[in-house]
mmCIF file of C-alpha atoms in Angstrom:
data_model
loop_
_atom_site.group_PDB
_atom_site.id
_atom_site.type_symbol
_atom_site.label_atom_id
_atom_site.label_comp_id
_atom_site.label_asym_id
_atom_site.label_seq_id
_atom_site.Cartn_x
_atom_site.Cartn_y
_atom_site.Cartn_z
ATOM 1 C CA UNK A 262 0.000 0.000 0.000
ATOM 2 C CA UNK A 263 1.193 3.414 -0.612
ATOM 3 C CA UNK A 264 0.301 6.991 0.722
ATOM 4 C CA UNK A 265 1.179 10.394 -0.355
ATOM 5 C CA UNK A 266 1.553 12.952 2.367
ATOM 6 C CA UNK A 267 1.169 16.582 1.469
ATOM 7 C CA UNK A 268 0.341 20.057 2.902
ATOM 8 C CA UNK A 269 -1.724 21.288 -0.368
ATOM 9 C CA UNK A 270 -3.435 20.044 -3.604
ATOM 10 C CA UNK A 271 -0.633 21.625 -5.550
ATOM 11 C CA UNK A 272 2.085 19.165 -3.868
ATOM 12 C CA UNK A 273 -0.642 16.264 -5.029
ATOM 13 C CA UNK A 274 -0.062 16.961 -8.621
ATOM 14 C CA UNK A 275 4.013 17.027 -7.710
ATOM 15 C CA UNK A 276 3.696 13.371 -6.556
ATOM 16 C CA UNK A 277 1.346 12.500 -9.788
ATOM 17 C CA UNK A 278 4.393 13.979 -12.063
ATOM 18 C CA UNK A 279 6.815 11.835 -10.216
ATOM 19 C CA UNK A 280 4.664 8.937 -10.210
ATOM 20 C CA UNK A 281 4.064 9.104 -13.966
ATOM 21 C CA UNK A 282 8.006 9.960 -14.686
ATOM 22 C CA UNK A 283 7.153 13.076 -16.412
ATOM 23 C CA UNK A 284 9.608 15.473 -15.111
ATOM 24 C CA UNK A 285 13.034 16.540 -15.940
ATOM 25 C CA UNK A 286 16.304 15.380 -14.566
ATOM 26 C CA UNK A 287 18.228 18.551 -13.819
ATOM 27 C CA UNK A 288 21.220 16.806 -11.965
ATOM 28 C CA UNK A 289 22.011 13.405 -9.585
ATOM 29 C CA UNK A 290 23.212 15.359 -6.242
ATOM 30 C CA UNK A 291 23.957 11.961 -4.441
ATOM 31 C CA UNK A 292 23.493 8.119 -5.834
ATOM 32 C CA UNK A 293 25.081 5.889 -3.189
ATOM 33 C CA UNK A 294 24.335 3.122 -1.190
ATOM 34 C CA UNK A 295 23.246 5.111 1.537
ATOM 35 C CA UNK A 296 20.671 7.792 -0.696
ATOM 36 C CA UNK A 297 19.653 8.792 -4.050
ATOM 37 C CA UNK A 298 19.191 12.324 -4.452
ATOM 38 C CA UNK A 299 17.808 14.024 -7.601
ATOM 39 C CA UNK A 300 17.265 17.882 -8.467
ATOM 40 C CA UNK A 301 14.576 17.456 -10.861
ATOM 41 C CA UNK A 302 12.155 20.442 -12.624
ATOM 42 C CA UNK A 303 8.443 20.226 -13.050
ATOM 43 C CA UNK A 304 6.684 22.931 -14.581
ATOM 44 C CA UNK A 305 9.737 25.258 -14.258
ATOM 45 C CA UNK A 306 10.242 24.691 -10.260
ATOM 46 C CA UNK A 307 13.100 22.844 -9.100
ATOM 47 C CA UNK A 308 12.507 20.538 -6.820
ATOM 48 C CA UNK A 309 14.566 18.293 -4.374
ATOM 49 C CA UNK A 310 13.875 14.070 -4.695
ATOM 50 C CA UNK A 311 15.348 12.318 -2.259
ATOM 51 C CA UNK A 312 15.032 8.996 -1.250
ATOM 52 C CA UNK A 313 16.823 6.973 2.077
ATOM 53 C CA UNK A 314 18.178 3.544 0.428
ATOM 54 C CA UNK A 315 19.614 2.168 3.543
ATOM 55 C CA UNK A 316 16.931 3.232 5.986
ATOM 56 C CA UNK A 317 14.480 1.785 3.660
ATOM 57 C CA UNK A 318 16.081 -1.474 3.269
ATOM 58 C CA UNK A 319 18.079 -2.137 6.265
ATOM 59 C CA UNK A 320 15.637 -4.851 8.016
ATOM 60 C CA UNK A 321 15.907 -3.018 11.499
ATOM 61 C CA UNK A 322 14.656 -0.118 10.252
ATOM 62 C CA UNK A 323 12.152 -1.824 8.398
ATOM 63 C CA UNK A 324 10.875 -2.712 11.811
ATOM 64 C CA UNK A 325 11.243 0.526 13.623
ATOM 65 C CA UNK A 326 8.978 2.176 10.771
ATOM 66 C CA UNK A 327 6.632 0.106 12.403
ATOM 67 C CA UNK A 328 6.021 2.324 15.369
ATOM 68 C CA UNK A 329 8.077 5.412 14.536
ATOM 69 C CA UNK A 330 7.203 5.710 10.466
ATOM 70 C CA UNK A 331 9.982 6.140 7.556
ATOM 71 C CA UNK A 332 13.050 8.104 7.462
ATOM 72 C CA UNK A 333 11.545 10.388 4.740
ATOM 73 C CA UNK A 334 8.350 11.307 7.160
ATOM 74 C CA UNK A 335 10.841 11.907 10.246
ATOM 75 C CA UNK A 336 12.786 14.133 7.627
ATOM 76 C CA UNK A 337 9.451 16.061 6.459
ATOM 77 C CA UNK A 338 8.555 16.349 9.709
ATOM 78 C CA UNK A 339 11.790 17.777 10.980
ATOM 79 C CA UNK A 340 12.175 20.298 7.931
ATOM 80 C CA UNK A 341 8.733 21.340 9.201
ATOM 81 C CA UNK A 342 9.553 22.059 12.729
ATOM 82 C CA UNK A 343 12.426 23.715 11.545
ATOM 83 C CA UNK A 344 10.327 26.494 9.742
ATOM 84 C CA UNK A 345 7.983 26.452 12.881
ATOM 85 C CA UNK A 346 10.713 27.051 15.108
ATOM 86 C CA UNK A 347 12.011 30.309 13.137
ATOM 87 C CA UNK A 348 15.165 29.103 11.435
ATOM 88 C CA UNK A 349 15.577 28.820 7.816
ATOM 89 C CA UNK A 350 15.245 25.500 5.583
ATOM 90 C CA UNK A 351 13.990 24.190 2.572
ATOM 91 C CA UNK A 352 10.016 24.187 2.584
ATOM 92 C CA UNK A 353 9.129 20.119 2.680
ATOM 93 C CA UNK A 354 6.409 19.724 0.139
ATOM 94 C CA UNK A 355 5.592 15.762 0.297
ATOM 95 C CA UNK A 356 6.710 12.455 1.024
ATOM 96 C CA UNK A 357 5.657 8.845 -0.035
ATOM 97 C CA UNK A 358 5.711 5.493 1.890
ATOM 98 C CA UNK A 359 4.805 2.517 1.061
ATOM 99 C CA UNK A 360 4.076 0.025 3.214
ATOM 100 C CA UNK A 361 3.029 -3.595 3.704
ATOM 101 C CA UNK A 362 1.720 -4.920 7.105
ATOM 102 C CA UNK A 363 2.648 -2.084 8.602
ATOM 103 C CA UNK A 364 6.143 -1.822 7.447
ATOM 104 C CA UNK A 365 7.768 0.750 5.098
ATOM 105 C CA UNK A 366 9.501 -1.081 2.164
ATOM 106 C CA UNK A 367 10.270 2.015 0.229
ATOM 107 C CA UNK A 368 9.730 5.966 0.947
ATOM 108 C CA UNK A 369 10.938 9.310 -0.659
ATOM 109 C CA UNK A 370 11.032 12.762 0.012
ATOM 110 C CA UNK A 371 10.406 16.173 -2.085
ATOM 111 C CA UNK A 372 11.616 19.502 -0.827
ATOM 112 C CA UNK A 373 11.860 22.952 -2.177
ATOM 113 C CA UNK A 374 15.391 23.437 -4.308
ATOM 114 C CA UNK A 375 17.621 26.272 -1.995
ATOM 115 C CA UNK A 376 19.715 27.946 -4.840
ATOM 116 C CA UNK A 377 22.348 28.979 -2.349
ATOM 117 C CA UNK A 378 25.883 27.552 -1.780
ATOM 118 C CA UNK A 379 27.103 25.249 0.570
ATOM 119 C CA UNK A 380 28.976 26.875 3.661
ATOM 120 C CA UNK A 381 32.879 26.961 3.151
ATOM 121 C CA UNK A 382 35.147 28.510 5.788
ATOM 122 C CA UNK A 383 34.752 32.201 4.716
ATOM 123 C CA UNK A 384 31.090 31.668 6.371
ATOM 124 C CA UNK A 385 32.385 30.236 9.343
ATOM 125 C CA UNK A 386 31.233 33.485 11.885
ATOM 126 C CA UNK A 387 27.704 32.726 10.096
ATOM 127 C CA UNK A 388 27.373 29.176 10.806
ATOM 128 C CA UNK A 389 28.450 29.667 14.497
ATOM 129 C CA UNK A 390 26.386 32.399 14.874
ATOM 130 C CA UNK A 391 23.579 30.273 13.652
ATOM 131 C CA UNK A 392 24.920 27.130 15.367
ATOM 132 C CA UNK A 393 24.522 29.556 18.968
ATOM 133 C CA UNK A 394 20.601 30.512 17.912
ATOM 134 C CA UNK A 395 19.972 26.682 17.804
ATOM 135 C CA UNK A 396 21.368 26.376 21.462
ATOM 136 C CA UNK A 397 19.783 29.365 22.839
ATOM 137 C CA UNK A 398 16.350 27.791 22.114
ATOM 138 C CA UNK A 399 16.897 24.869 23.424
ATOM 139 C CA UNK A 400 17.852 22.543 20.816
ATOM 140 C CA UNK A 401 21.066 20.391 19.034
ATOM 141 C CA UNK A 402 21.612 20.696 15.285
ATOM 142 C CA UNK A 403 22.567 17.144 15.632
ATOM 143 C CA UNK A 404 24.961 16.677 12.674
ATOM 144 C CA UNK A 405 26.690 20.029 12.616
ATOM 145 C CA UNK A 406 29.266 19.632 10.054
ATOM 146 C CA UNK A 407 29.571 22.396 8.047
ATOM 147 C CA UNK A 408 28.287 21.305 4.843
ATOM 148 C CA UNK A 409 25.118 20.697 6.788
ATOM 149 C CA UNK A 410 24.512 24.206 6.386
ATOM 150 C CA UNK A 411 23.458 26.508 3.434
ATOM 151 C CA UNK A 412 24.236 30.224 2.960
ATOM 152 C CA UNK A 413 21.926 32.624 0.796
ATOM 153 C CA UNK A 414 22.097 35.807 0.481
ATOM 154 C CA UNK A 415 24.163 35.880 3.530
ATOM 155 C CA UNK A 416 21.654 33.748 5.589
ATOM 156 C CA UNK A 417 21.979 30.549 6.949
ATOM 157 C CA UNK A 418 19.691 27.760 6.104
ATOM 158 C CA UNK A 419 19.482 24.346 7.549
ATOM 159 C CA UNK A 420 19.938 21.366 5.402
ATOM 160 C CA UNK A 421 20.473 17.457 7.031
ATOM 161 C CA UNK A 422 19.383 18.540 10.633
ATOM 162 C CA UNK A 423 17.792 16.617 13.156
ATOM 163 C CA UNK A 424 17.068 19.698 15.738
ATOM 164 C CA UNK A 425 17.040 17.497 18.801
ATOM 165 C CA UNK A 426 15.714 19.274 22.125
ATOM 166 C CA UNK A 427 19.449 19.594 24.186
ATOM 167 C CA UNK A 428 19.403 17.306 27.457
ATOM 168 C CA UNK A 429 23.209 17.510 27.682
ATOM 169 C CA UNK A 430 23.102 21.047 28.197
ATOM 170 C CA UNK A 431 26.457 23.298 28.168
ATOM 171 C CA UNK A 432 28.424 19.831 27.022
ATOM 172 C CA UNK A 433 25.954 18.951 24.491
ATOM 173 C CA UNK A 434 26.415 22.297 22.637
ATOM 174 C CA UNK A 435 30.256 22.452 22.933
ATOM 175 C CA UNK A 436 30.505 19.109 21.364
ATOM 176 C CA UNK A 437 28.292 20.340 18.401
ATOM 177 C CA UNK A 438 31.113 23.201 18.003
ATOM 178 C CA UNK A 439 34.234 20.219 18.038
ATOM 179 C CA UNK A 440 32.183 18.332 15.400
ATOM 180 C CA UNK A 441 31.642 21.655 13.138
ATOM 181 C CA UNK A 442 35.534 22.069 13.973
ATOM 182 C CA UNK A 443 36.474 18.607 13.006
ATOM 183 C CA UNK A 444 34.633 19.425 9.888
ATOM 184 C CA UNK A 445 36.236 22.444 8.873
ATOM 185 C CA UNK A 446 40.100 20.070 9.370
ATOM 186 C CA UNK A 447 41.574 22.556 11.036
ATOM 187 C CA UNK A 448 41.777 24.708 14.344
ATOM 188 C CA UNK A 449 38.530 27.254 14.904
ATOM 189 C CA UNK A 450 38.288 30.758 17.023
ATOM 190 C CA UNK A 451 34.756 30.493 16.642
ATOM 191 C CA UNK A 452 33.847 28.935 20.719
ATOM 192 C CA UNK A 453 35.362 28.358 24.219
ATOM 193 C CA UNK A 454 37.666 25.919 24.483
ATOM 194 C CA UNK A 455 38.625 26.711 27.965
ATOM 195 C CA UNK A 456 35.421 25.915 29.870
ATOM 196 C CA UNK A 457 34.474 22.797 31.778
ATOM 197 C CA UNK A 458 32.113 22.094 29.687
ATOM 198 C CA UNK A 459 34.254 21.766 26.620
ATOM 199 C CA UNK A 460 36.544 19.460 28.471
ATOM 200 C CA UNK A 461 33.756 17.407 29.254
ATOM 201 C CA UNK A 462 33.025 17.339 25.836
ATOM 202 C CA UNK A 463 36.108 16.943 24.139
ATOM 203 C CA UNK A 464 36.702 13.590 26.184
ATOM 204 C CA UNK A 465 33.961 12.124 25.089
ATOM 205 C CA UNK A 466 34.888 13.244 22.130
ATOM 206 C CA UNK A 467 38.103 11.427 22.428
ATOM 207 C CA UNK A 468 36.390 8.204 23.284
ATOM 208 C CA UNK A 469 34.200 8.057 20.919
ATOM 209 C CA UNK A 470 36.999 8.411 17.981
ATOM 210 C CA UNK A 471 38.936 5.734 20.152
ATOM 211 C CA UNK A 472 35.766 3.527 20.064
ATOM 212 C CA UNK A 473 35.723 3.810 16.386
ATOM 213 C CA UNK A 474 38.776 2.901 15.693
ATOM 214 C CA UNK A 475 38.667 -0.707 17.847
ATOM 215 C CA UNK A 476 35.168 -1.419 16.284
ATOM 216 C CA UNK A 477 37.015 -1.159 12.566
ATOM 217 C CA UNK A 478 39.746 -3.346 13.792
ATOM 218 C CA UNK A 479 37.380 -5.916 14.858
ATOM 219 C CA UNK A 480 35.515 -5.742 11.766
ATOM 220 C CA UNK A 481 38.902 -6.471 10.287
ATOM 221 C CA UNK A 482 39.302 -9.427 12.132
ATOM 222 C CA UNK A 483 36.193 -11.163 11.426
ATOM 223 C CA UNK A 484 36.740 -11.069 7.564
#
């Protein structure tokens, strides 16, 4: 069984366009094992496709969609709290799932096309600056590597966030800064790395890298 989710009758004819093939293939963003992403055009307005390979056929989270839905509605749902919340994002228009007993074998996702450009270094002050609004209301970016964030017309826009409420308080936000940092491969100015709560951060940090690196070598072993 499949359903279409959508906030308008407009987005309805999007999905019949993508059902029926009959739209244009602009440019493959991402093909991998992982996601396919598409920047397609229908009736002149570019339009995001994206659809989660390994969430939708990893059996795990096959089950998990069970009670918690597909990684494309957790996705449209997120881009839409985003907007709620009063940062900047692509407007989610749709997403598909289709099911079977209850369990998503395949979904996808269309969003609004941001014609803006990935954040580099010169937009560093932005991103933290944007990175600190996040905190201040209460929430985690949750993957806040740099390219995760968008910059048009000199404003920041969210792209691959998870906006997670912050239980790990001062720690939880410093260790969002060391993963931008590790991001950027090289030293930032941009936060405090003198505080307590950095330090706390930083070791786990540390650990988790360490971790890492003894589950790879026990993969290694058991091929």
């Amino acid at each position: 069984m499949e359903k279409v989710y959508y906030q308008n009758e407009k987005n309805k004819i999007i999905y019949d366009r993508i059902k029926d093939n009959s739209f244009k293939l602009l440019k493959i963003l991402k093909d991998d094992n992982r996601s396919k992403v598409l920047l397609i055009e229908i009736d002149g307005q570019k339009l995001v496709y994206k659809t989660p390979i390994e969430k939708n056929t990893k059996i795990w989270q096959r089950i998990l969609s069970v009670f918690r839905g597909s990684e494309s509605k957790r996705e449209y749902k997120n881009y839409m709290k985003i907007l709620k919340v009063g940062f900047r994002g692509p407007e989610p228009l749709l997403y598909c799932e289709h099911k079977k007993y209850g369990i998503t074998l395949n979904s996808f996702l269309v969003m609004e096309y941001l014609d803006g450009e990935v954040a580099s270094l010169s937009d560093l002050d932005l991103v933290a600056s944007e990175l600190r609004k996040i905190h201040r209301k209460g929430y985690l970016h949750g993957d806040s590597q740099l390219s995760n964030f968008m910059i048009k017309n000199s404003k920041v826009y969210l792209i691959d966030v998870k906006l997670l409420k912050n239980i790990y308080l001062k720690p939880g936000e410093e260790y969002e800064f060391i993963y931008l940092e590790e991001s950027c491969h090289q030293d930032i100015d941009v936060y405090d790395k003198a505080s307590w709560s950095y330090k706390i951060a930083k070791s786990l940090n540390l650990y988790l890298h360490w971790l890492g690196r003894v589950k790879k070598k026990i993969r290694r072993k058991d091929r």
